[in-house]
Amino acid sequence: MIDLTKHRNIHCIGIGGIGLSAIAEILLSRGYNVTGSDMKESMITDHLATLGAKIYIGHRAENVEGADLLVYSAAIAEENPEIVRAKELGIPMASRAQLLGTLMCEYPKSIAVSGTHGKTTTTSMLSLILNNAGKDPTILVGGELAEIGGNVQVGHGDTFITEACEYRDSFLQLHPNIEIIMNIDSDHLDYFKDIDAIVKSFDRFAGYVPETGKIIAYDANPFVSEVVKGRKNVILFGYNSNSDYSVSGVRFVEGIPRFHVIHDGQDLGEVILRIPGEHNILNATAAFACAYEMGIGPDVIIATLEKYTGIQRRFDVKGYFGRGARLIDDYAHHPTEIRATLNAADKLPHHDIWCIFQPHTYTRTLALFDQFADAFGLTDHLILTDIYAAREKDIYNIDSKKLADAIHGEHPDMNVRYMKDFDNIAAYVKEHAEKGDLVITMGAGDVYKVGDLLMQDEK
């Protein structure tokens, strides 16, 4: 645990990232002197600068001069010049997860939303429910949530809610009173050896929840079931009627789900969402269960969920372009997420579905290659662009052209093509997409820029 009372000048490496920027904003609100570096300027770094942070663009050894604590994101390598210089100067260092754990322990009611998929949406839903219930929570969410004006809210209540990411075992630095486990799936295989290693990590994390706390877990994921087996403080949610919170009476109206939540045999009411997708039924039910266990009435929960319009880059409807095709932007970058997003799109009124997909990291593309090849079955037109490297180097003998060939082999009737240049992709789609088509830019990198190009001439 970090004793923040011993530090005043805190430097953040990777301050423009969605996770560390939230930590920086909390520190600024408490009066700390915050500096930070990132590879490029962004809306996030500009916002932090207006709050008083000193931002450096680029990583250089001299950036750490004067700091008495250095905080780094999970994407920062040990050879980073600021890490190297901090070691030379003897400046104490902490990961973003360690500092998050320190802040979290200050709150009597702390909630961590974990799982391979659905963390951001579930955290967002639950955060807004807590806000509307008057809890004034401190919120850290992995995306831009319009209702709180960004990805962080510094509250004054006794409740703290955050996403809990398993990458590099980051969530093992957290000690929540309530943990939500949405699901467990194979991912981050550049760090984890296999699914068994991932399950063991989640099992350790579940063990951090005190017996007086609660673990709210999805009932139908076999790996989640393995983690919660034998634990006494578990609350299950899902479609199983024997679960503590069960989904019932699901129906879709023009692709948008409606359903009832049943608890201990009592119908708590009908939830009417404004966002599509069967996966969002489970996200909403997890948020419902957690809020209800915290004593929030179903009326507040249902009213909040009914108004929830989503978060940036999660089935984010951008508008219409060209001949009248509808543009949607989505963060999906794992085969499970791709299927969920395409299933949601398929339930909406549409003609053809277009997907412009940018694979995210070489290791994920290689490790889940066969799953990616099979994930796009609901797509009529698929365009693959180059793999977004993120933190990795191109040393894995894998590329988007190979994936495009594999997908075409699985789906020979699909219009599949590889295109490198974003301008060419936008021109091709604008020329061929018709009225009634759904066009989805998909991936965790910068593929959303294709959507910007498609919309730039639209009013």
Short mmCIF file of C-alpha atoms in Angstrom, two decimals:
data_model
loop_
_atom_site.label_atom_id
_atom_site.label_comp_id
_atom_site.label_asym_id
_atom_site.label_seq_id
_atom_site.Cartn_x
_atom_site.Cartn_y
_atom_site.Cartn_z
CA MET A 1 0.00 0.00 0.00
CA ILE A 2 1.29 3.46 -0.92
CA ASP A 3 1.32 6.18 1.72
CA LEU A 4 0.23 9.18 -0.34
CA THR A 5 0.79 11.54 2.60
CA LYS A 6 4.54 11.19 1.94
CA HIS A 7 4.30 12.53 -1.60
CA ARG A 8 3.31 15.83 -3.21
CA ASN A 9 4.84 15.80 -6.71
CA ILE A 10 3.55 12.84 -8.71
CA HIS A 11 4.60 12.06 -12.29
CA CYS A 12 2.43 9.78 -14.46
CA ILE A 13 3.87 7.94 -17.48
CA GLY A 14 1.13 7.26 -19.99
CA ILE A 15 -1.09 9.95 -18.51
CA GLY A 16 -3.21 10.14 -21.66
CA GLY A 17 -4.48 6.58 -21.24
CA ILE A 18 -8.06 6.05 -20.17
CA GLY A 19 -7.01 4.41 -16.89
CA LEU A 20 -4.14 6.54 -15.65
CA SER A 21 -5.80 9.80 -16.68
CA ALA A 22 -8.61 9.05 -14.22
CA ILE A 23 -6.10 8.50 -11.42
CA ALA A 24 -4.39 11.77 -12.35
CA GLU A 25 -7.67 13.66 -12.16
CA ILE A 26 -8.40 12.31 -8.68
CA LEU A 27 -4.91 13.32 -7.54
CA LEU A 28 -5.38 16.81 -8.98
CA SER A 29 -8.68 17.16 -7.13
CA ARG A 30 -6.83 16.42 -3.88
CA GLY A 31 -4.25 19.13 -4.45
CA TYR A 32 -1.27 17.06 -5.60
CA ASN A 33 1.17 18.51 -8.11
CA VAL A 34 0.75 16.25 -11.12
CA THR A 35 2.95 16.00 -14.18
CA GLY A 36 2.64 13.43 -16.91
CA SER A 37 3.91 12.27 -20.27
CA ASP A 38 2.35 10.58 -23.27
CA MET A 39 3.33 9.92 -26.85
CA LYS A 40 0.71 12.23 -28.31
CA GLU A 41 -1.55 15.08 -27.38
CA SER A 42 -5.25 14.26 -27.02
CA MET A 43 -8.51 15.55 -25.64
CA ILE A 44 -7.65 13.73 -22.42
CA THR A 45 -4.25 15.39 -22.02
CA ASP A 46 -5.76 18.78 -22.89
CA HIS A 47 -8.44 18.27 -20.23
CA LEU A 48 -5.86 17.35 -17.59
CA ALA A 49 -3.85 20.44 -18.49
CA THR A 50 -6.88 22.65 -17.84
CA LEU A 51 -7.12 21.04 -14.39
CA GLY A 52 -3.54 21.99 -13.60
CA ALA A 53 -1.42 19.06 -14.77
CA LYS A 54 1.84 19.75 -16.59
CA ILE A 55 1.85 17.56 -19.69
CA TYR A 56 4.92 16.47 -21.66
CA ILE A 57 4.49 15.04 -25.16
CA GLY A 58 7.06 12.30 -25.61
CA HIS A 59 8.94 10.22 -23.06
CA ARG A 60 12.23 11.78 -21.95
CA ALA A 61 14.43 11.23 -18.92
CA GLU A 62 14.26 14.87 -17.83
CA ASN A 63 10.46 14.70 -17.48
CA VAL A 64 10.79 13.01 -14.07
CA GLU A 65 12.99 15.70 -12.53
CA GLY A 66 11.40 17.01 -9.33
CA ALA A 67 8.97 14.10 -8.87
CA ASP A 68 8.83 12.26 -5.54
CA LEU A 69 6.56 9.46 -6.85
CA LEU A 70 6.31 7.98 -10.32
CA VAL A 71 3.18 6.15 -11.51
CA TYR A 72 3.11 4.17 -14.75
CA SER A 73 0.45 2.43 -16.82
CA ALA A 74 0.55 -1.26 -17.75
CA ALA A 75 1.63 -0.39 -21.29
CA ILE A 76 4.95 1.19 -20.15
CA ALA A 77 8.06 -0.95 -20.69
CA GLU A 78 10.96 -1.16 -18.23
CA GLU A 79 13.32 0.40 -20.78
CA ASN A 80 11.22 3.56 -20.96
CA PRO A 81 13.69 6.45 -20.41
CA GLU A 82 11.58 7.92 -17.61
CA ILE A 83 11.53 4.59 -15.77
CA VAL A 84 15.29 4.26 -16.23
CA ARG A 85 15.93 7.79 -14.94
CA ALA A 86 13.58 7.38 -11.98
CA LYS A 87 15.54 4.30 -10.93
CA GLU A 88 18.81 6.24 -11.19
CA LEU A 89 17.39 9.02 -9.00
CA GLY A 90 15.82 6.60 -6.52
CA ILE A 91 12.31 7.94 -7.07
CA PRO A 92 9.69 5.55 -5.66
CA MET A 93 7.55 3.96 -8.36
CA ALA A 94 4.09 2.41 -8.42
CA SER A 95 1.89 0.92 -11.09
CA ARG A 96 -1.42 2.50 -11.95
CA ALA A 97 -3.12 -0.53 -10.37
CA GLN A 98 -1.21 -0.11 -7.09
CA LEU A 99 -2.27 3.52 -6.81
CA LEU A 100 -5.85 2.60 -7.70
CA GLY A 101 -5.84 0.03 -4.91
CA THR A 102 -4.56 2.63 -2.45
CA LEU A 103 -7.34 5.08 -3.36
CA MET A 104 -9.98 2.36 -3.29
CA CYS A 105 -9.15 1.32 0.28
CA GLU A 106 -10.15 4.78 1.50
CA TYR A 107 -13.82 4.12 0.73
CA PRO A 108 -16.11 2.03 2.98
CA LYS A 109 -18.10 0.85 -0.05
CA SER A 110 -15.92 -0.21 -2.96
CA ILE A 111 -17.07 -1.99 -6.12
CA ALA A 112 -14.87 -3.62 -8.76
CA VAL A 113 -16.40 -4.72 -12.05
CA SER A 114 -14.34 -7.54 -13.58
CA GLY A 115 -14.64 -9.87 -16.56
CA THR A 116 -13.15 -10.33 -19.99
CA HIS A 117 -16.11 -8.57 -21.63
CA GLY A 118 -18.72 -6.03 -20.54
CA LYS A 119 -16.79 -4.20 -17.83
CA THR A 120 -17.14 -0.71 -19.23
CA THR A 121 -20.86 -0.88 -19.98
CA THR A 122 -21.72 -2.52 -16.65
CA THR A 123 -19.60 -0.01 -14.73
CA SER A 124 -21.28 2.85 -16.59
CA MET A 125 -24.79 1.56 -15.93
CA LEU A 126 -24.11 0.97 -12.24
CA SER A 127 -22.38 4.34 -11.85
CA LEU A 128 -25.40 6.20 -13.19
CA ILE A 129 -27.73 4.21 -10.94
CA LEU A 130 -25.60 5.17 -7.93
CA ASN A 131 -25.64 8.80 -9.04
CA ASN A 132 -29.41 8.82 -9.46
CA ALA A 133 -29.79 7.20 -6.05
CA GLY A 134 -27.92 10.12 -4.47
CA LYS A 135 -24.80 8.13 -3.53
CA ASP A 136 -22.38 10.68 -5.11
CA PRO A 137 -19.80 7.98 -5.88
CA THR A 138 -16.27 8.31 -7.14
CA ILE A 139 -16.25 6.65 -10.55
CA LEU A 140 -13.51 5.31 -12.81
CA VAL A 141 -14.78 3.92 -16.10
CA GLY A 142 -12.84 2.72 -19.14
CA GLY A 143 -14.54 4.98 -21.65
CA GLU A 144 -16.08 8.39 -22.17
CA LEU A 145 -19.44 8.55 -20.37
CA ALA A 146 -21.37 11.68 -21.36
CA GLU A 147 -23.37 11.88 -18.14
CA ILE A 148 -20.21 12.40 -16.04
CA GLY A 149 -18.37 14.40 -18.67
CA GLY A 150 -15.60 11.91 -19.29
CA ASN A 151 -14.15 8.78 -17.74
CA VAL A 152 -13.92 9.86 -14.10
CA GLN A 153 -16.11 11.47 -11.49
CA VAL A 154 -14.67 12.66 -8.19
CA GLY A 155 -17.53 12.16 -5.76
CA HIS A 156 -17.97 13.07 -2.11
CA GLY A 157 -19.83 9.98 -0.95
CA ASP A 158 -18.51 6.79 0.64
CA THR A 159 -18.76 4.71 -2.55
CA PHE A 160 -16.02 3.96 -5.07
CA ILE A 161 -16.63 2.07 -8.34
CA THR A 162 -14.06 1.05 -10.91
CA GLU A 163 -13.38 -1.41 -13.66
CA ALA A 164 -11.01 -4.16 -12.60
CA CYS A 165 -8.77 -5.28 -15.45
CA GLU A 166 -7.10 -8.68 -15.35
CA TYR A 167 -4.28 -7.77 -17.77
CA ARG A 168 -0.93 -8.38 -16.10
CA ASP A 169 -2.91 -9.30 -12.95
CA SER A 170 -3.60 -5.61 -12.39
CA PHE A 171 -6.79 -6.26 -10.45
CA LEU A 172 -4.86 -8.16 -7.80
CA GLN A 173 -3.88 -4.76 -6.41
CA LEU A 174 -7.53 -4.05 -5.55
CA HIS A 175 -9.47 -5.03 -2.44
CA PRO A 176 -13.17 -4.38 -3.12
CA ASN A 177 -16.13 -5.03 -0.85
CA ILE A 178 -18.21 -6.00 -3.86
CA GLU A 179 -16.88 -7.72 -6.95
CA ILE A 180 -18.83 -8.32 -10.14
CA ILE A 181 -17.59 -11.10 -12.44
CA MET A 182 -19.24 -10.72 -15.84
CA ASN A 183 -17.48 -13.61 -17.56
CA ILE A 184 -14.06 -15.23 -18.05
CA ASP A 185 -12.65 -15.88 -21.53
CA SER A 186 -9.30 -16.43 -23.24
CA ASP A 187 -7.58 -13.08 -23.78
CA HIS A 188 -4.33 -11.26 -23.03
CA LEU A 189 -2.43 -14.39 -24.01
CA ASP A 190 0.71 -12.30 -24.38
CA TYR A 191 0.72 -12.36 -20.58
CA PHE A 192 -1.34 -15.37 -19.49
CA LYS A 193 -0.13 -18.82 -20.51
CA ASP A 194 -3.63 -20.18 -21.10
CA ILE A 195 -7.22 -20.08 -19.86
CA ASP A 196 -6.25 -22.00 -16.70
CA ALA A 197 -3.88 -19.19 -15.75
CA ILE A 198 -6.64 -16.65 -16.33
CA VAL A 199 -9.07 -18.60 -14.14
CA LYS A 200 -6.47 -18.85 -11.37
CA SER A 201 -6.02 -15.09 -11.48
CA PHE A 202 -9.77 -14.48 -11.18
CA ASP A 203 -9.90 -17.02 -8.37
CA ARG A 204 -7.24 -15.10 -6.44
CA PHE A 205 -9.12 -11.87 -7.00
CA ALA A 206 -12.39 -13.36 -5.76
CA GLY A 207 -10.54 -14.42 -2.64
CA TYR A 208 -9.79 -10.78 -1.83
CA VAL A 209 -13.47 -10.04 -1.22
CA PRO A 210 -14.18 -10.33 2.53
CA GLU A 211 -16.85 -12.75 3.73
CA THR A 212 -18.92 -9.71 4.69
CA GLY A 213 -18.71 -8.58 1.05
CA LYS A 214 -20.40 -9.93 -2.05
CA ILE A 215 -19.36 -11.55 -5.32
CA ILE A 216 -21.98 -11.01 -8.01
CA ALA A 217 -21.33 -13.56 -10.75
CA TYR A 218 -22.75 -14.69 -14.09
CA ASP A 219 -24.35 -18.10 -13.73
CA ALA A 220 -23.65 -19.67 -17.14
CA ASN A 221 -19.93 -19.17 -17.68
CA PRO A 222 -18.13 -22.41 -16.70
CA PHE A 223 -14.95 -20.59 -15.69
CA VAL A 224 -16.88 -18.17 -13.48
CA SER A 225 -18.64 -21.16 -11.92
CA GLU A 226 -15.25 -22.70 -11.16
CA VAL A 227 -14.09 -19.50 -9.45
CA VAL A 228 -17.16 -19.05 -7.22
CA LYS A 229 -17.68 -22.72 -6.37
CA GLY A 230 -17.75 -23.25 -2.61
CA ARG A 231 -17.71 -19.55 -1.74
CA LYS A 232 -20.45 -18.41 0.65
CA ASN A 233 -20.77 -14.77 -0.37
CA VAL A 234 -21.84 -15.36 -3.98
CA ILE A 235 -24.90 -13.87 -5.69
CA LEU A 236 -25.68 -15.32 -9.12
CA PHE A 237 -27.36 -13.60 -12.05
CA GLY A 238 -28.34 -14.80 -15.50
CA TYR A 239 -31.04 -16.70 -17.35
CA ASN A 240 -31.23 -19.64 -14.93
CA SER A 241 -34.47 -19.40 -12.94
CA ASN A 242 -32.64 -20.78 -9.89
CA SER A 243 -30.21 -17.86 -9.82
CA ASP A 244 -30.59 -15.05 -7.29
CA TYR A 245 -31.40 -12.58 -10.06
CA SER A 246 -32.84 -14.19 -13.17
CA VAL A 247 -33.77 -12.75 -16.54
CA SER A 248 -37.28 -13.56 -17.73
CA GLY A 249 -39.68 -12.65 -20.53
CA VAL A 250 -37.09 -11.35 -22.96
CA ARG A 251 -38.43 -9.73 -26.10
CA PHE A 252 -37.04 -7.38 -28.73
CA VAL A 253 -38.84 -4.38 -30.17
CA GLU A 254 -37.09 -3.27 -33.38
CA GLY A 255 -33.94 -4.91 -32.08
CA ILE A 256 -34.02 -3.28 -28.62
CA PRO A 257 -34.40 -5.65 -25.64
CA ARG A 258 -37.02 -5.67 -22.92
CA PHE A 259 -36.99 -8.13 -20.02
CA HIS A 260 -38.01 -8.72 -16.41
CA VAL A 261 -35.70 -9.29 -13.44
CA ILE A 262 -36.86 -11.91 -10.94
CA HIS A 263 -35.40 -12.03 -7.41
CA ASP A 264 -36.46 -14.59 -4.80
CA GLY A 265 -39.59 -15.29 -6.81
CA GLN A 266 -40.54 -11.61 -6.98
CA ASP A 267 -40.81 -9.75 -10.26
CA LEU A 268 -38.85 -6.53 -9.67
CA GLY A 269 -40.16 -4.97 -12.88
CA GLU A 270 -39.60 -4.74 -16.60
CA VAL A 271 -36.35 -3.22 -17.86
CA ILE A 272 -36.59 -1.44 -21.19
CA LEU A 273 -33.19 -0.69 -22.67
CA ARG A 274 -32.31 1.88 -25.30
CA ILE A 275 -29.22 0.01 -26.48
CA PRO A 276 -29.32 -3.23 -28.50
CA GLY A 277 -27.77 -6.62 -27.86
CA GLU A 278 -28.39 -9.71 -25.78
CA HIS A 279 -25.07 -9.07 -24.04
CA ASN A 280 -26.47 -5.80 -22.71
CA ILE A 281 -29.28 -7.71 -21.04
CA LEU A 282 -26.65 -9.39 -18.88
CA ASN A 283 -24.72 -6.15 -18.35
CA ALA A 284 -27.90 -4.46 -17.15
CA THR A 285 -28.86 -7.40 -14.93
CA ALA A 286 -25.46 -7.38 -13.23
CA ALA A 287 -25.82 -3.65 -12.54
CA PHE A 288 -29.40 -4.22 -11.33
CA ALA A 289 -28.33 -6.98 -8.93
CA CYS A 290 -25.48 -4.95 -7.46
CA ALA A 291 -27.58 -1.83 -6.98
CA TYR A 292 -30.45 -3.76 -5.41
CA GLU A 293 -28.06 -5.50 -3.01
CA MET A 294 -26.86 -2.02 -2.00
CA GLY A 295 -30.39 -1.07 -1.03
CA ILE A 296 -31.36 0.92 -4.10
CA GLY A 297 -35.00 0.53 -5.08
CA PRO A 298 -36.03 -1.04 -8.40
CA ASP A 299 -37.78 2.13 -9.56
CA VAL A 300 -34.52 4.09 -9.56
CA ILE A 301 -32.65 1.21 -11.21
CA ILE A 302 -35.21 0.69 -13.96
CA ALA A 303 -35.60 4.40 -14.67
CA THR A 304 -31.83 4.80 -15.00
CA LEU A 305 -31.40 1.80 -17.28
CA GLU A 306 -34.24 3.00 -19.47
CA LYS A 307 -32.44 6.32 -20.04
CA TYR A 308 -28.99 4.81 -20.53
CA THR A 309 -27.83 5.57 -24.07
CA GLY A 310 -24.43 3.93 -23.94
CA ILE A 311 -20.81 4.93 -23.79
CA GLN A 312 -18.44 6.15 -26.44
CA ARG A 313 -17.25 3.39 -28.80
CA ARG A 314 -19.75 0.79 -27.49
CA PHE A 315 -22.30 0.38 -30.31
CA ASP A 316 -22.01 4.12 -30.71
CA VAL A 317 -24.45 5.31 -33.38
CA LYS A 318 -22.72 8.11 -35.29
CA GLY A 319 -25.39 8.96 -37.89
CA TYR A 320 -26.08 8.46 -41.59
CA PHE A 321 -23.81 9.02 -44.57
CA GLY A 322 -23.72 8.69 -48.33
CA ARG A 323 -26.88 7.14 -49.74
CA GLY A 324 -28.36 6.67 -46.29
CA ALA A 325 -26.26 3.94 -44.66
CA ARG A 326 -26.14 4.05 -40.85
CA LEU A 327 -22.74 4.27 -39.17
CA ILE A 328 -21.98 2.57 -35.85
CA ASP A 329 -18.64 2.55 -34.01
CA ASP A 330 -17.74 -0.27 -31.63
CA TYR A 331 -14.74 -1.21 -29.50
CA ALA A 332 -15.09 -5.00 -30.01
CA HIS A 333 -11.67 -6.58 -30.52
CA HIS A 334 -12.18 -10.16 -29.28
CA PRO A 335 -14.12 -12.87 -31.17
CA THR A 336 -16.72 -13.11 -28.39
CA GLU A 337 -17.28 -9.35 -28.51
CA ILE A 338 -17.43 -9.35 -32.30
CA ARG A 339 -20.17 -11.96 -32.29
CA ALA A 340 -22.12 -10.05 -29.63
CA THR A 341 -21.91 -6.78 -31.56
CA LEU A 342 -22.91 -8.39 -34.85
CA ASN A 343 -25.79 -10.23 -33.17
CA ALA A 344 -27.00 -6.89 -31.82
CA ALA A 345 -26.73 -5.33 -35.27
CA ASP A 346 -28.54 -8.23 -36.90
CA LYS A 347 -31.60 -7.66 -34.69
CA LEU A 348 -31.91 -4.06 -35.87
CA PRO A 349 -33.81 -3.23 -39.06
CA HIS A 350 -31.23 -3.33 -41.85
CA HIS A 351 -30.36 -4.43 -45.36
CA ASP A 352 -26.68 -5.43 -45.43
CA ILE A 353 -24.16 -5.37 -42.58
CA TRP A 354 -20.73 -3.92 -43.30
CA CYS A 355 -17.86 -4.40 -40.85
CA ILE A 356 -14.58 -2.51 -41.06
CA PHE A 357 -12.38 -4.40 -38.60
CA GLN A 358 -8.95 -3.50 -37.27
CA PRO A 359 -7.39 -6.41 -35.33
CA HIS A 360 -5.81 -5.33 -32.05
CA THR A 361 -2.31 -6.65 -31.27
CA TYR A 362 -0.37 -9.36 -33.07
CA THR A 363 -0.45 -11.76 -30.12
CA ARG A 364 -4.25 -11.66 -29.81
CA THR A 365 -4.69 -12.11 -33.57
CA LEU A 366 -2.32 -15.08 -33.59
CA ALA A 367 -3.62 -16.77 -30.42
CA LEU A 368 -7.30 -16.48 -31.40
CA PHE A 369 -6.84 -16.74 -35.17
CA ASP A 370 -9.34 -19.56 -35.75
CA GLN A 371 -11.94 -17.86 -33.55
CA PHE A 372 -11.53 -14.61 -35.47
CA ALA A 373 -11.94 -16.49 -38.74
CA ASP A 374 -15.31 -17.77 -37.57
CA ALA A 375 -16.62 -14.66 -35.77
CA PHE A 376 -17.92 -12.61 -38.69
CA GLY A 377 -20.66 -14.93 -39.93
CA LEU A 378 -23.39 -12.26 -39.77
CA THR A 379 -21.42 -9.81 -41.89
CA ASP A 380 -22.23 -9.31 -45.58
CA HIS A 381 -19.23 -7.10 -46.35
CA LEU A 382 -16.02 -7.29 -44.33
CA ILE A 383 -12.99 -5.02 -44.74
CA LEU A 384 -9.86 -5.79 -42.74
CA THR A 385 -7.20 -3.18 -42.23
CA ASP A 386 -3.75 -3.58 -40.70
CA ILE A 387 -3.29 -4.91 -37.19
CA TYR A 388 -3.07 -2.17 -34.56
CA ALA A 389 0.20 -2.95 -32.81
CA ALA A 390 -0.45 -1.05 -29.55
CA ARG A 391 2.41 -2.06 -27.25
CA GLU A 392 3.80 -4.82 -29.53
CA LYS A 393 6.39 -5.25 -32.27
CA ASP A 394 5.70 -6.97 -35.60
CA ILE A 395 7.61 -10.18 -34.93
CA TYR A 396 4.84 -12.80 -34.99
CA ASN A 397 4.48 -13.56 -38.72
CA ILE A 398 0.79 -12.65 -38.68
CA ASP A 399 -1.07 -10.01 -40.65
CA SER A 400 -4.56 -8.97 -41.68
CA LYS A 401 -4.19 -10.38 -45.20
CA LYS A 402 -3.79 -13.89 -43.75
CA LEU A 403 -6.83 -13.36 -41.57
CA ALA A 404 -8.86 -12.09 -44.54
CA ASP A 405 -7.96 -15.23 -46.51
CA ALA A 406 -8.98 -17.45 -43.58
CA ILE A 407 -12.31 -15.66 -43.16
CA HIS A 408 -13.02 -15.98 -46.88
CA GLY A 409 -12.29 -19.69 -46.57
CA GLU A 410 -14.84 -19.99 -43.76
CA HIS A 411 -17.40 -17.77 -45.50
CA PRO A 412 -16.89 -17.98 -49.28
CA ASP A 413 -20.07 -16.02 -50.04
CA MET A 414 -19.00 -13.06 -47.92
CA ASN A 415 -17.46 -10.01 -49.58
CA VAL A 416 -14.12 -10.03 -47.73
CA ARG A 417 -11.20 -7.79 -48.61
CA TYR A 418 -8.03 -6.41 -47.07
CA MET A 419 -7.45 -2.66 -47.46
CA LYS A 420 -4.58 -0.80 -45.82
CA ASP A 421 -5.40 2.86 -46.32
CA PHE A 422 -8.22 4.48 -44.33
CA ASP A 423 -8.98 6.99 -47.09
CA ASN A 424 -9.40 4.19 -49.62
CA ILE A 425 -11.63 2.24 -47.23
CA ALA A 426 -13.88 5.25 -46.68
CA ALA A 427 -14.09 5.94 -50.42
CA TYR A 428 -14.97 2.31 -51.20
CA VAL A 429 -17.65 2.09 -48.51
CA LYS A 430 -19.18 5.44 -49.46
CA GLU A 431 -19.37 4.28 -53.07
CA HIS A 432 -20.97 0.90 -52.36
CA ALA A 433 -22.99 1.11 -49.11
CA GLU A 434 -26.71 1.50 -49.77
CA LYS A 435 -29.65 2.98 -47.92
CA GLY A 436 -30.65 0.67 -45.09
CA ASP A 437 -27.16 -0.80 -44.66
CA LEU A 438 -25.43 -0.85 -41.28
CA VAL A 439 -21.74 0.04 -41.39
CA ILE A 440 -19.72 -0.78 -38.26
CA THR A 441 -16.17 0.43 -37.61
CA MET A 442 -14.82 -2.12 -35.15
CA GLY A 443 -11.69 -2.47 -33.05
CA ALA A 444 -9.81 -1.08 -30.06
CA GLY A 445 -7.31 0.95 -32.09
CA ASP A 446 -7.91 3.96 -34.31
CA VAL A 447 -10.32 2.43 -36.85
CA TYR A 448 -12.93 4.97 -35.71
CA LYS A 449 -11.06 7.41 -37.96
CA VAL A 450 -12.62 5.66 -40.96
CA GLY A 451 -16.00 6.64 -39.55
CA ASP A 452 -14.79 10.23 -39.20
CA LEU A 453 -13.91 10.20 -42.89
CA LEU A 454 -17.32 8.78 -43.80
CA MET A 455 -19.12 11.47 -41.80
CA GLN A 456 -16.94 14.46 -42.61
CA ASP A 457 -19.11 15.72 -45.48
CA GLU A 458 -22.42 14.99 -43.74
CA LYS A 459 -24.47 17.63 -41.95
#
